[in-house]
Structures are given as structure tokens and as C-alpha cells.
Coordinates of C-alpha atoms in Angstrom, one line a residue:
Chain G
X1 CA -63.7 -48.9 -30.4
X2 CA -67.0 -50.1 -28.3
X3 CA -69.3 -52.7 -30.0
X4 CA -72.5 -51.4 -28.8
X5 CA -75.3 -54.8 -28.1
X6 CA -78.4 -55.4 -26.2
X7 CA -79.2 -58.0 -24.5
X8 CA -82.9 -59.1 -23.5
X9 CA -83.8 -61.0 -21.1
X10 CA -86.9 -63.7 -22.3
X11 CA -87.4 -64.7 -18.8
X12 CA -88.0 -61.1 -17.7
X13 CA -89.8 -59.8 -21.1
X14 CA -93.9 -59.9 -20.1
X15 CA -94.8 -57.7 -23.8
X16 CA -96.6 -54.9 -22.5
X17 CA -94.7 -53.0 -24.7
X18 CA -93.0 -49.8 -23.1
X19 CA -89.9 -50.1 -24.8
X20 CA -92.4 -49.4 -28.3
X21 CA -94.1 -46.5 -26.8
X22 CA -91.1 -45.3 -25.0
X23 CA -89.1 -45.4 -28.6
X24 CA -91.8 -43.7 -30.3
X25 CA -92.5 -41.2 -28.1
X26 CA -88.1 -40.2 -27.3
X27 CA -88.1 -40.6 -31.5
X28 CA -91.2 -39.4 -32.5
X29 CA -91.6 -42.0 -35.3
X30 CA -94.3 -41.2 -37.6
X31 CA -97.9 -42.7 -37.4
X32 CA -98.2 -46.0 -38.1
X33 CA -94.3 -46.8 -38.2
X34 CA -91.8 -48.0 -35.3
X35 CA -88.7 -48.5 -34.9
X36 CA -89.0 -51.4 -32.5
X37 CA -91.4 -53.8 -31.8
X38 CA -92.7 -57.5 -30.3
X39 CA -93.0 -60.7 -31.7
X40 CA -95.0 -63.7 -29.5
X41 CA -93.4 -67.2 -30.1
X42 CA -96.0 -69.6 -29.1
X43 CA -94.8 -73.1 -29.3
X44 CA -95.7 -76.8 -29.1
X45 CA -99.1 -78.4 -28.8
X46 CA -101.4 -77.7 -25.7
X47 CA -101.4 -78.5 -23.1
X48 CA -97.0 -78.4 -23.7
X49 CA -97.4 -75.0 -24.6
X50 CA -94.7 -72.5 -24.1
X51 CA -94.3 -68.7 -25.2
X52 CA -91.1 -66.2 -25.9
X53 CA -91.3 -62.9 -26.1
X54 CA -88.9 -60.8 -27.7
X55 CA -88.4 -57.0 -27.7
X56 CA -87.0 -56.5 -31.4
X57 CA -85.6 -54.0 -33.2
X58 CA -82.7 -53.0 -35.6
X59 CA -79.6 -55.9 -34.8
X60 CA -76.7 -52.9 -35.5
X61 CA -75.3 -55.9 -37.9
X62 CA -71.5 -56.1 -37.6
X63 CA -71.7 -56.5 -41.1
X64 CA -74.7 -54.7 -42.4
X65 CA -76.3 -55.4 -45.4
X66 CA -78.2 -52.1 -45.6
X67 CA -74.8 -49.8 -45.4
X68 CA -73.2 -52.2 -48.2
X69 CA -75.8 -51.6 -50.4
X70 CA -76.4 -48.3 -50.1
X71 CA -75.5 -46.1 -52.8
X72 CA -74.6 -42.8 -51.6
X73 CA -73.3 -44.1 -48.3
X74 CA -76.5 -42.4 -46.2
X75 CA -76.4 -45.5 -44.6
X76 CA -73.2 -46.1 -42.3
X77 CA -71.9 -47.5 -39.5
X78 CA -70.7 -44.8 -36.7
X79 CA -67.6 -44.4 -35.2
X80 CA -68.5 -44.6 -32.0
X81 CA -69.8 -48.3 -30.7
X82 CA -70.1 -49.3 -34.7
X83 CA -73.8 -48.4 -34.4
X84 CA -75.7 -48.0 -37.9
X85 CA -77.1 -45.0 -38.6
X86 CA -78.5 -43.5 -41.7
X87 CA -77.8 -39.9 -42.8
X88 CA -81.1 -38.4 -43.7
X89 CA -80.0 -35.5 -46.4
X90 CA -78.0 -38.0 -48.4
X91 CA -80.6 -40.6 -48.6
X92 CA -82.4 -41.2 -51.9
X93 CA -85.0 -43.2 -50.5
X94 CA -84.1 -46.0 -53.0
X95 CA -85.0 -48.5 -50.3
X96 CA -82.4 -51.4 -51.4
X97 CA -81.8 -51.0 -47.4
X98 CA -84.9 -51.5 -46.5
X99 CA -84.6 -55.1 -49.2
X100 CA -81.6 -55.3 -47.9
X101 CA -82.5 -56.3 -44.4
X102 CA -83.7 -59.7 -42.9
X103 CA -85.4 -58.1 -39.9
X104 CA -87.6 -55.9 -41.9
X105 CA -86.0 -53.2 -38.9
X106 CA -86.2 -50.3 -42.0
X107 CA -89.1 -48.5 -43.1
X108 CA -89.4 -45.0 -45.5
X109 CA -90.4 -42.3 -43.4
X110 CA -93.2 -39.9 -44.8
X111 CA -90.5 -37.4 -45.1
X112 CA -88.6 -39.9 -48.1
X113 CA -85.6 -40.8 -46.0
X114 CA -84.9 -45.0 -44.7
X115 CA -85.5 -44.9 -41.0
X116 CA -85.1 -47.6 -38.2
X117 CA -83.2 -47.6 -35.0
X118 CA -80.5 -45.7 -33.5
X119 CA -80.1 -47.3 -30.6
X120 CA -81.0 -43.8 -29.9
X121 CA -77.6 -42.5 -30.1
X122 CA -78.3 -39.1 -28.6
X123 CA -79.0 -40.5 -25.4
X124 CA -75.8 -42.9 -25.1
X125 CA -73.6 -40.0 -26.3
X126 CA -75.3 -38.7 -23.0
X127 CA -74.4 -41.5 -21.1
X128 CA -78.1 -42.6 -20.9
X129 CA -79.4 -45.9 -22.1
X130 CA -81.4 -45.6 -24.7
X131 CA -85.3 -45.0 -24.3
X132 CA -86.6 -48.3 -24.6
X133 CA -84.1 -49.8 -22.1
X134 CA -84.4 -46.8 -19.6
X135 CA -88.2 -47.3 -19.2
X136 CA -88.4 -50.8 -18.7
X137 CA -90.9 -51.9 -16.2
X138 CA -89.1 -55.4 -15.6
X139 CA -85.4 -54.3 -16.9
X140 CA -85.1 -57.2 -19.0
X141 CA -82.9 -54.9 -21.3
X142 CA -79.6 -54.4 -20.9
X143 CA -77.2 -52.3 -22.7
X144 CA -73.7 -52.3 -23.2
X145 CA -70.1 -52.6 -25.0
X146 CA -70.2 -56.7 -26.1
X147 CA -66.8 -56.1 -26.5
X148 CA -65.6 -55.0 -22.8
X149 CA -65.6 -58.7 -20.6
X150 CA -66.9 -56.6 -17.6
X151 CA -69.3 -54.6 -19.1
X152 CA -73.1 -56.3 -17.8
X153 CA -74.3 -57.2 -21.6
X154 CA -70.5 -59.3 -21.8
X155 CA -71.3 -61.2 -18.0
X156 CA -74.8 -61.7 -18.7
X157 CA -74.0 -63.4 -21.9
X158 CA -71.2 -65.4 -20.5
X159 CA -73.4 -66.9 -17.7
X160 CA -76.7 -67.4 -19.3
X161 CA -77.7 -69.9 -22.6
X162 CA -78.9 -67.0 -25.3
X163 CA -79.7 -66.5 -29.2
X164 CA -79.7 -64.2 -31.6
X165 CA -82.4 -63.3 -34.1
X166 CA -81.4 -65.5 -37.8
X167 CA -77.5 -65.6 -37.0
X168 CA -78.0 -67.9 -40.4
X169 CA -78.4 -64.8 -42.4
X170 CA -75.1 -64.2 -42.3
X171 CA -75.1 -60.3 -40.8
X172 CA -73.7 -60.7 -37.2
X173 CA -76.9 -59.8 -35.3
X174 CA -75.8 -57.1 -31.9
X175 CA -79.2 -58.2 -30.3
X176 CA -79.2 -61.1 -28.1
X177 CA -82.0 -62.9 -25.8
X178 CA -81.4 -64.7 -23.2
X179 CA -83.3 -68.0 -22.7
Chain Z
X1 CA -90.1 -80.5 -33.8
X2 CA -93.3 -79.0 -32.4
X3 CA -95.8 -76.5 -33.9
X4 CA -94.5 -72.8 -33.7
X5 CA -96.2 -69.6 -34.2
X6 CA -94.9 -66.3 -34.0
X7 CA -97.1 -62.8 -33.7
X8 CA -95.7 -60.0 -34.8
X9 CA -96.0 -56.5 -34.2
X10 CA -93.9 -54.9 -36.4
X11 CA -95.9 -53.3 -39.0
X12 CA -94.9 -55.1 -42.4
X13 CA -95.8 -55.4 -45.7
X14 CA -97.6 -58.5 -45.4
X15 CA -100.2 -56.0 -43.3
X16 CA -99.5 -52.9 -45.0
X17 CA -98.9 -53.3 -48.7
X18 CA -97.9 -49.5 -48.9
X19 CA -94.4 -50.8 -46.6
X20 CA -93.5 -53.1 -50.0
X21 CA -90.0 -51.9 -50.8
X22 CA -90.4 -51.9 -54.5
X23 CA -93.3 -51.6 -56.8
X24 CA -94.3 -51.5 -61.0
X25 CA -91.1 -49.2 -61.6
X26 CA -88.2 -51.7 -60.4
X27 CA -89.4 -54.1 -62.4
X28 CA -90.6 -51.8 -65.5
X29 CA -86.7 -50.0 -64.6
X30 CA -85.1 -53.2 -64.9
X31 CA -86.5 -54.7 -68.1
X32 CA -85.7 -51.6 -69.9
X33 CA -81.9 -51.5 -68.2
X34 CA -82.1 -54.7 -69.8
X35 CA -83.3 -54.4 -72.8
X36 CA -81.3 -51.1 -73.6
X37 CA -78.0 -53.3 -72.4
X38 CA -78.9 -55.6 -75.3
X39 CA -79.3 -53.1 -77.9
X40 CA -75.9 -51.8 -77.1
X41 CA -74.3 -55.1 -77.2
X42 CA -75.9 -55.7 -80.4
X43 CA -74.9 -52.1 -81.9
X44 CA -71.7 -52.9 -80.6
X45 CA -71.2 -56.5 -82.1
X46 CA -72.5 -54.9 -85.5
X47 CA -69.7 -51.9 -85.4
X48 CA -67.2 -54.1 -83.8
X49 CA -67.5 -57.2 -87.0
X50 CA -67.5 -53.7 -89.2
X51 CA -70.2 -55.7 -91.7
X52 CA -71.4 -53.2 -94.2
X53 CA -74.0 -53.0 -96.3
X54 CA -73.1 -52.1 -100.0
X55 CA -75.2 -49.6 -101.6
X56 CA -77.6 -49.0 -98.3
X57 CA -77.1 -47.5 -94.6
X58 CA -73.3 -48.7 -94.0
X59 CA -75.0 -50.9 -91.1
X60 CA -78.1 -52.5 -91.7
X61 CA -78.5 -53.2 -87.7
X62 CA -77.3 -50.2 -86.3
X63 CA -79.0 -47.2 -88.8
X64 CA -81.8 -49.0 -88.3
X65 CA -82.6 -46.1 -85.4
X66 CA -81.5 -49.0 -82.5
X67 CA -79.0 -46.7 -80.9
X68 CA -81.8 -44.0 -81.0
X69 CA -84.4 -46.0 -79.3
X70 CA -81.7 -47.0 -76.9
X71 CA -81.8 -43.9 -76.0
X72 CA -85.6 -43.5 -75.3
X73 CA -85.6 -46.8 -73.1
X74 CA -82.7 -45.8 -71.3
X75 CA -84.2 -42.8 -70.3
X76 CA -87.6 -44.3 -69.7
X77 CA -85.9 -46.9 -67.4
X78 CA -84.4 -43.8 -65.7
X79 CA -87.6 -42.3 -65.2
X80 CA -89.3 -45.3 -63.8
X81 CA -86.5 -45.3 -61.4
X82 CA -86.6 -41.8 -60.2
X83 CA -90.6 -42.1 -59.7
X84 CA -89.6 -44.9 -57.2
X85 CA -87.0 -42.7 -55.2
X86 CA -89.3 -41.6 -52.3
X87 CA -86.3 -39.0 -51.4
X88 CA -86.2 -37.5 -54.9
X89 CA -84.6 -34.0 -54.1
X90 CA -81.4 -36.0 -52.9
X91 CA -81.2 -37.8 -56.2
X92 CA -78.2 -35.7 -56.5
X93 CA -76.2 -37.6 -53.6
X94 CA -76.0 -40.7 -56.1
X95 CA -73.1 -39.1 -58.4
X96 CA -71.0 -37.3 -55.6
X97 CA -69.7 -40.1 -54.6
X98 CA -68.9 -44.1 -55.3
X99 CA -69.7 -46.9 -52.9
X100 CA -67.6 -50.0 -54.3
X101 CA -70.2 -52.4 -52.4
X102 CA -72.7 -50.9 -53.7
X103 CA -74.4 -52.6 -57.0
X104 CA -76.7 -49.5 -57.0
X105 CA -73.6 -47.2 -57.1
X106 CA -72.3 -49.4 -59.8
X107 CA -75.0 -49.2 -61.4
X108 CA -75.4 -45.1 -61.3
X109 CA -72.6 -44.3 -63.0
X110 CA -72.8 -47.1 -65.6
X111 CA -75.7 -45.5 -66.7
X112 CA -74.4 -42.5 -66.8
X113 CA -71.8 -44.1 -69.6
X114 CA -74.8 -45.5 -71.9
X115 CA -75.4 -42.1 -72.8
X116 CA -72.5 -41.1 -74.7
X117 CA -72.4 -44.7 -76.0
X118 CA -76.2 -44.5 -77.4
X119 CA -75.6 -40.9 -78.7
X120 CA -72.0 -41.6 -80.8
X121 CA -74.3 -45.0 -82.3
X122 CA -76.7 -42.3 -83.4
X123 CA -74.3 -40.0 -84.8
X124 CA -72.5 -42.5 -86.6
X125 CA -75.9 -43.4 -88.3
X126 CA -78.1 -40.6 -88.2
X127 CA -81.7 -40.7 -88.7
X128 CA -82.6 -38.4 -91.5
X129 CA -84.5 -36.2 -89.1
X130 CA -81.0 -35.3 -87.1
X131 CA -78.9 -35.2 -90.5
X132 CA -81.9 -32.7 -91.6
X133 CA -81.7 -30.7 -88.0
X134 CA -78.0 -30.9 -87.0
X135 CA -75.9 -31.0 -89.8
X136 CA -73.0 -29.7 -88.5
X137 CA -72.7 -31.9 -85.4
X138 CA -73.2 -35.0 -88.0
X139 CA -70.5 -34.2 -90.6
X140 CA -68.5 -33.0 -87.9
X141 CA -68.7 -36.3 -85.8
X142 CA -68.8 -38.5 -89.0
X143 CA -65.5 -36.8 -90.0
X144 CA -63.4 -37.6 -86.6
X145 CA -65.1 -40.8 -86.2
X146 CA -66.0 -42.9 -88.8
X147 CA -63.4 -44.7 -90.0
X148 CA -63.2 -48.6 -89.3
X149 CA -60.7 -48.8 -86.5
X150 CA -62.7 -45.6 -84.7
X151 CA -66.0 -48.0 -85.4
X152 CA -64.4 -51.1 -83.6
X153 CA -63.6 -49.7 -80.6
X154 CA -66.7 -47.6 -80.2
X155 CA -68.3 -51.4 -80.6
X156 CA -65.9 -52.7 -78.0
X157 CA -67.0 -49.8 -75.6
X158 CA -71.0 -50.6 -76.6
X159 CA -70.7 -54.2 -75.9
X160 CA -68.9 -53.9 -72.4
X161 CA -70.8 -51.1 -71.1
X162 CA -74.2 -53.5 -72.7
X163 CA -72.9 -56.4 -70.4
X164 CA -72.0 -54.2 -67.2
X165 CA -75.6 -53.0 -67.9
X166 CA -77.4 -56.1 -68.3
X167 CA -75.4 -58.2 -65.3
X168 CA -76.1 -55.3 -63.2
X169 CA -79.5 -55.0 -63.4
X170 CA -79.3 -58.5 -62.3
X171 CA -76.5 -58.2 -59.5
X172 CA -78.4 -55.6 -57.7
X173 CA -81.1 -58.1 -57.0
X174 CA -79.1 -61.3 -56.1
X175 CA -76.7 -58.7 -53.6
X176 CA -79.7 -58.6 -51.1
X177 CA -79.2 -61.7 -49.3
X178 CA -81.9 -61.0 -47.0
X179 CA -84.2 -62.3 -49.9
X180 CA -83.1 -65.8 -50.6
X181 CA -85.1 -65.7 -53.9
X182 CA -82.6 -63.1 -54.5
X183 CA -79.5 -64.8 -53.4
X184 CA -78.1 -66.5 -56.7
X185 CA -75.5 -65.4 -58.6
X186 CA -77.1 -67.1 -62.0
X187 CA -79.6 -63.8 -62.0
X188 CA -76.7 -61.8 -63.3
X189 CA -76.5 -64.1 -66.5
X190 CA -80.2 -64.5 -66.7
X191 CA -80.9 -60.5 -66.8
X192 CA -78.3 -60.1 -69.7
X193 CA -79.4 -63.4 -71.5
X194 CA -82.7 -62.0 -71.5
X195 CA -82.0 -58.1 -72.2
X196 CA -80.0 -59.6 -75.1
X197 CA -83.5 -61.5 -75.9
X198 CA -86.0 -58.8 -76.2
X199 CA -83.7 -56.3 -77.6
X200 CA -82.6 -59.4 -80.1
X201 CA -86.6 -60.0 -80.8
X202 CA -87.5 -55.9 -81.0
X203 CA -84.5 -55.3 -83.7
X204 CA -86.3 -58.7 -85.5
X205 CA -89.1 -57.0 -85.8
X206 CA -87.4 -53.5 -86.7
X207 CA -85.0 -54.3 -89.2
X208 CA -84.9 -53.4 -93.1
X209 CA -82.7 -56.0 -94.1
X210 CA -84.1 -59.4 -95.0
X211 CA -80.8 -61.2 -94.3
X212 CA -80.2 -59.6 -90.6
X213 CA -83.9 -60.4 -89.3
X214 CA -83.1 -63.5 -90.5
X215 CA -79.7 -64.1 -88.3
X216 CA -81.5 -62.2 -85.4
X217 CA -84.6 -64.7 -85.5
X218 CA -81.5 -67.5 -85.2
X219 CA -79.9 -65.6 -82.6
X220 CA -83.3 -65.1 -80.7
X221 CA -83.8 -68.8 -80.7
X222 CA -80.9 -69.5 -79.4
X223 CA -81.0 -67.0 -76.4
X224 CA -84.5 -68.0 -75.9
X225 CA -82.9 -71.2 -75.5
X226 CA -80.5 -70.4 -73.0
X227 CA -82.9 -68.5 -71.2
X228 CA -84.9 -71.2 -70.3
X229 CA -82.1 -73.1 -69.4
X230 CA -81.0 -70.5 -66.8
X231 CA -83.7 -70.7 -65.6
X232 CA -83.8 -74.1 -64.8
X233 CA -80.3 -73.7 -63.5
X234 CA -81.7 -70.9 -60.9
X235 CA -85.0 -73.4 -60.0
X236 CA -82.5 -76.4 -59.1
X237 CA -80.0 -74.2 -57.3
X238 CA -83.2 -72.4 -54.7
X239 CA -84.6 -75.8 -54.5
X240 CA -80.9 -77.5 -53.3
X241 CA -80.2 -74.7 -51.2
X242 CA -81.0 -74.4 -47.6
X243 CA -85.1 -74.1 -46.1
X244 CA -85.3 -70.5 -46.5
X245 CA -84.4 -70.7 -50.3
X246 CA -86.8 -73.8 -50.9
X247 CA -89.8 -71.9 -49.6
X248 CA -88.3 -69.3 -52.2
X249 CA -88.8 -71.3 -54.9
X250 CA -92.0 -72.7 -53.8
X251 CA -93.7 -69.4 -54.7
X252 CA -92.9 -70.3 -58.4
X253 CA -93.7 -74.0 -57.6
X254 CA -97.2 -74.1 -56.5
X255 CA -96.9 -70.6 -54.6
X256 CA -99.3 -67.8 -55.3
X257 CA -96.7 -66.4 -58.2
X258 CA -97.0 -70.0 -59.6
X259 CA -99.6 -69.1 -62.6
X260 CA -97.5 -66.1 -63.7
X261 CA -94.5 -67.5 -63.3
X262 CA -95.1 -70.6 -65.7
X263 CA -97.8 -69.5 -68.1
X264 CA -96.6 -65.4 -68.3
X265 CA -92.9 -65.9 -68.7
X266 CA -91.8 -69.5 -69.4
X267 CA -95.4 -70.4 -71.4
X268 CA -96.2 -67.4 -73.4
X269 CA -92.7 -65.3 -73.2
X270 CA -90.1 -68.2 -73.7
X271 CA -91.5 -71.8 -74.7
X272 CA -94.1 -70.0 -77.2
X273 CA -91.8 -67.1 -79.2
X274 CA -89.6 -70.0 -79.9
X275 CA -91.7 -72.5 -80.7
X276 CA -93.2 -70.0 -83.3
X277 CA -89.8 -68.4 -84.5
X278 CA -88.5 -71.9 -85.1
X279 CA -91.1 -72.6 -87.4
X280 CA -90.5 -69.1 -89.1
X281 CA -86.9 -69.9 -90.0
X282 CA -88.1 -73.4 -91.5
X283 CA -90.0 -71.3 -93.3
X284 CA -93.3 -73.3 -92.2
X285 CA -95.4 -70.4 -90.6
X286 CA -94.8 -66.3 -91.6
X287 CA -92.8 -64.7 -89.5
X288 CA -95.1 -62.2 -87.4
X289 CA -94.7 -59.8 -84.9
X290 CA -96.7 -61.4 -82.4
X291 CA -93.3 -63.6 -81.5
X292 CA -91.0 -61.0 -80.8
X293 CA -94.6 -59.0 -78.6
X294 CA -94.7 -61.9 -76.8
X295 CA -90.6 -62.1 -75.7
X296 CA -91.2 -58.2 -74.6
X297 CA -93.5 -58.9 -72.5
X298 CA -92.5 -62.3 -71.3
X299 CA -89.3 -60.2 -70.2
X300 CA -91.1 -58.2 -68.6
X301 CA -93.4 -60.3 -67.2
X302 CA -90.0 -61.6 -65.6
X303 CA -88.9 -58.8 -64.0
X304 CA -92.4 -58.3 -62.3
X305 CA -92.4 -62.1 -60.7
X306 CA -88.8 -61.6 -59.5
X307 CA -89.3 -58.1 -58.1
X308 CA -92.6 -59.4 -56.3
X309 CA -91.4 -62.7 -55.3
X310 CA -88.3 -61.5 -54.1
X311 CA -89.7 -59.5 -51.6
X312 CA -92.6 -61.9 -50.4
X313 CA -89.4 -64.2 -49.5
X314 CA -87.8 -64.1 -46.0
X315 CA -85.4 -66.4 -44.0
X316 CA -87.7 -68.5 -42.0
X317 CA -88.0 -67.9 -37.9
X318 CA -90.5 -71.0 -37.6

């Protein structure tokens, strides 16, 4: 089975936030609410300044949180490239998921249902990438199996020093930026 | 290590206070879980010792309508937990299936089994109102059930189901790891300890016999007691515990929940009820109700800081 990742490259990331509008408009997320987002890490003391932007969104945990505490099993992780997905007529909208998670990547939609990311899992069953990383002006997204050595997310993450977003959670974050 | 700062676009609580996951009915849902777990485990602990009461109700403790009001703070829990569902159509989904790593799941069908617990505590005791309405259905189950060995082991089955109640209402909290004031496996204990304590403090106060709100006045002080202690227990673990679960405790300790925390729950609901009930069984000052109002609302004065707090803690990225 495929272990769908992204990987993001820092060095390539200027914020001008396609990937947001791109998700919102492929997803049609509800006013106010995204499923993916920036975050600005300034650091150090000026003049040493430096800054990191990251592209964030759901980490497709490869042990989520939110699908062990769900408690009709809307939330779960799909067969296909262990992505986590949430089926929408069998959630309560009891939001432990939404506690659940360390990256705050849930919200309720105004329809009652958890929603977040999908790595937009119509489009890769397509063989597309999903929106955020198909409209990227300086393709600092990648997207790919983490667990195929060839595939360009595996090489990219062999060659270059990366992170992940609170590995110290404990959930296995799929999202990884390159420094 | 140098200054860090980190903007955010993600839209959040901390900007939108309509995105907080859980409001007033979590916390008003788990208090009466609570408190209904430790009426049952009362109930139970009076069938299961079989003490009778010669010449009255043939159980001071449990005629004295406990089982009944289980019932109503069971139910009012429930409610307070459907009003939070924003799905509530789909409530349905929770009993067609079981999710073993799911404390919520647990917790579904546990209280589904409270119910016929409360009810065959009312039935064995009727109130004079159902004896009056439903004779029939009272003789009837008095006849199959009330003999002493049938009484025991419907007070086995009310204290377990009380403890899987009480623990759970704590478990489902400290399973969210992603909230390290969450993330301690002493809020099981401390749940139960306290549903134990306001039920133990409200049957005080409701009791007909002199003799039994005596012991439950002992019994509160010594819960009261323990409560306090786990809840030094669950200060000294956050504060030992790694960055992310010392700037937990820090909104008890000098954080914005600092005021409620100490003067609501351990001040006025813990340190106060039993300095006051202490001096009741000395016999020094009357014994009031304002002792056992001020445990119910200390517990759930509790519940409210942990719900809160819980979700104003993260795991640090700075």
C-alpha cells in the first residue's frame, strides 16, 4: 500500500498563498474556514533575522489521533495511500477530532460534519496532484508515495536536511519541509 | 536560543472563539456523568452490604429517591451532550457500531447500561408516586427480584457500571494527547473520586436517616480528601513532564485560569466543604447544606477549568 506525503520545500515557499486559494476554491470550503494554511516563523534578533515559511495543512498522521477517537469511525484512514478522511453522514460532529489534533488541521463545517484535508483525494485517484500542489507558482510542493525509494518526495528527502511539523506529539506527521 | 515568532494563518480559536471545540455542555455533561456514576456506586455499595433498615424503607440510602434522580442527571448529562453534537441527525451512527479506541464509543454504550441499572434501583425502592401509578410493574419486579442474593448482584452491576462511568468521563479527556493538560492518566481517578464526592455530598444532604448522613459526611471528608490529593498528584506530574505540559500547568499556576482554578474548585469546592463538614461531625458547627452546595459546584467548577484549559493548551512550536 502507498504512504501518501508531501514535501515542501522552505527555500522555494515565498507565502503568497495559492496553494490556500487553490484548496478553497477545488474544495469549496465554507467562508471563513480552510483547509490549509501559512504560518511565518520569524527568528532571532535583527539585524540576524531569518524567516520560514511553511504551507500547512492536515499531516495524514500515520497514527492519527482524530480516527482513534472517533466514535463512530467517520473518521478513518483510506485504503488507498493511508490518507485520512472523514465520512460525512456518519459523523456526529462530536469534535473529539477536532481536540484530538495537534495541528488544529480540523474544523466543523456549517453543515455539522469535522472537515480538514483530503489531500484532495479525488484528484490523486485521477492521477492529478492535488490542487494546492498543482498550482504552485514556485513548485515548492511535491507529492508522492514516502514509501517508494524512487518516487521524488523519497529522493528529495534523502538528499536534503528536512523536518516535520511536532514529530514530539507522538502522531507520525506525512508533511515534511525541507530546510 | 534566539527569539522566535510564528504568524499564523490558520483561522483558530484563539481568533475565532466560535472554532473552540467544546463549550458549557462538556463540562456541564461531564459533572453530571460524574455525579450520576457516584450515585450508582453508592446505590450499589448500599444493595451490595444488603444493610437494612428495620421498621422503615428496607434501604435508608437507596429509597431515599437516589436511583430516581440518577435517572434525571443522567438524562440531563445526555442532553447537554446532544446540544453540543453540531451533527445531531447522525446521533444515530454512535450505537451501530463499536470503536475499541474510542473512549467516546466506550462511553456510548456505558451509558446506555446506566439506564436499566438506575431503573431496577427505582423499582426495588419505589417512590410512592410509581407504587401509586404502576402497581403492577412494582409488585411484579419486587416479586422476581427482591431477594438478597438478587440485591447483591444488582449492587455489583451498579458499582462497576458507576466506576466505568466515572473513569470514563475522565479517560475521554486524558486520550487527547494533543492537549497535554489532557495527557495524564490520574484524570481517570480524579473524575470518579470526585463524581463519588458530590453524589456522596448531595445524598448528605438528602437522606432521612440520621445515622447514614452521618457516615456519608465521613465518607465525604475522606474523598474530599483524596481529591485534593489527586490533584496535587496531577499538578506535580504536568509540572515534571516535558515544556509543552509545564506551560499546561502554568494556566492553573499564575495562567489566566489561575483565580478559578484555586479559589472556585480547590478554595471554595474542596478546602472549604471540608473544613466545614469536619467541624460538623465534631459536632462543633450544625451541619448545613451550604457544604455539600458548595462540593456541587466546586465539581463543577472543575469540569469547566479542565474543559477550558485543556483546549487553550497546545504542544509548543516556539
Amino acid at each position: 500500500m502507498a504512504r501518501l506525503g508531501m514535501v515542501i520545500d522552505t527555500r522555494r515557499c515565498v507565502g503568497c498563498q495559492d496553494c490556500v486559494v487553490a484548496c478553497k476554491t477545488e474544495n469549496r470550503t465554507p467562508h471563513g474556514m480552510n483547509r490549509d494554511w501559512i504560518t511565518y516563523a520569524y527568528q532571532g534578533t535583527f539585524p540576524a533575522l531569518s524567516l520560514t515559511i511553511q504551507s500547512e495543512r492536515c499531516n495524514h498522521c500515520d497514527d492519527p489521533p482524530c480516527v482513534s477517537c472517533c466514535p463512530t469511525g467517520a473518521s478513518h484512514v483510506h485504503d488507498w495511500g493511508g490518507v485520512v478522511l472523514i465520512d460525512h453522514d456518519a459523523c456526529i460532529g462530536c469534535k473529539a477530532c477536532v481536540a484530538s489534533c495537534p495541528y488544529d488541521a480540523r474544523y466543523i463545517h456549517p453543515d455539522g460534519y469535522a472537515d480538514k484535508c483530503t489531500f484532495c483525494i479525488h484528484r490523486v485517484e485521477q492521477s492529478k496532484d492535488p490542487a494546492c500542489v498543482a498550482v504552485c507558482p514556485t513548485r515548492c510542493m511535491h507529492f508522492g508515495d514516502l514509501d517508494d525509494p524512487e518516487s521524488e518526495v523519497s529522493r528529495l528527502l534523502a538528499s536534503r536536511r528536512h523536518h516535520a511539523i511536532l514529530p514530539e506529539a507522538g502522531t507520525g506527521p506525512r508533511i515534511f519541509y525541507l530546510e | 536560543m534566539s527569539p522566535r515568532e510564528l504568524v499564523s494563518t490558520v483561522h483558530g480559536p484563539l481568533t475565532e472563539p466560535a472554532l473552540h471545540a467544546w463549550g458549557w455542555e462538556i463540562a456541564v455533561y461531564l459533572f453530571l456523568g460524574g455525579f450520576t456514576a457516584g450515585l450508582l456506586v453508592l446505590c450499589g455499595t448500599a444493595l451490595w452490604r444488603g444493610r437494612r433498615n428495620p421498621g422503615g424503607p428496607s434501604f435508608a440510602l437507596a429509597s431515599s429517591g437516589l436511583p430516581a434522580l440518577g435517572l434525571v442527571t443522567i438524562s440531563l448529562g445526555m442532553l447537554a451532550l446532544f446540544l453540543d453534537l453540531a451533527h445531531k441527525p447522525f446521533v444515530w451512527r454512535l450505537y451501530v457500531t463499536f470503536q475499541l479506541r474510542s473512549p467516546m464509543s466506550w462511553g456510548a454504550w456505558i451509558l446506555l447500561m446506566v439506564y436499566p441499572v438506575l431503573l431496577a434501583g427505582v423499582l426495588l425502592d419505589p417512590p410512592r408516586w410509581l407504587r401509586d401509578r404502576l402497581p403492577g410493574l412494582v409488585r411484579g419486579f419486587g416479586a422476581r427480584f427482591d431477594g438478597d442474593v438478587a440485591r447483591r448482584r444488582l449492587g455489583v452491576v451498579a458499582i462497576a457500571t458507576g466506576v466505568a462511568l466515572g473513569v470514563y468521563t475522565g479517560v475521554l479527556l486524558s486520550s487527547l494527547g494533543a492537549r497535554p493538560l489532557w495527557s495524564s492518566a490520574l484524570l481517570g481517578p480524579l473524575f470518579l473520586v470526585s463524581g463519588l464526592s458530590t453524589s456522596a455530598s448531595a445524598a448528605h444532604w438528602l437522606s432521612p436517616d440520621h445515622d447514614e448522613r452521618t457516615r456519608l459526611l465521613r465518607l465525604d471528608n475522606l474523598l474530599l480528601a483524596v481529591e485534593l490529593g489527586l490533584l496535587g498528584l496531577f499538578l506535580i506530574n504536568l509540572s515534571s513532564s516535558t515544556q509543552a505540559h509545564v506551560a499546561a500547568a502554568r494556566l492553573v499556576l499564575g495562567g489566566p485560569y489561575t483565580a478559578v482554578f484555586w479559589v472556585g474548585v480547590v478554595g471554595l469546592g474542596l478546602v472549604a466543604p471540608l473544613v466545614l463538614q469536619t467541624l460538623a461531625v465534631a459536632r462543633r458547627i450544625a451541619d448545613t447544606p451550604l457544604a455539600p452546595i458548595l462540593v456541587l459546584l466546586g465539581g463543577l467548577a472543575l469540569r469547566f477549568v479542565l474543559v477550558f484549559a485543556g483546549q487553550a493548551s497546545h504542544w509548543s512550536r516556539l
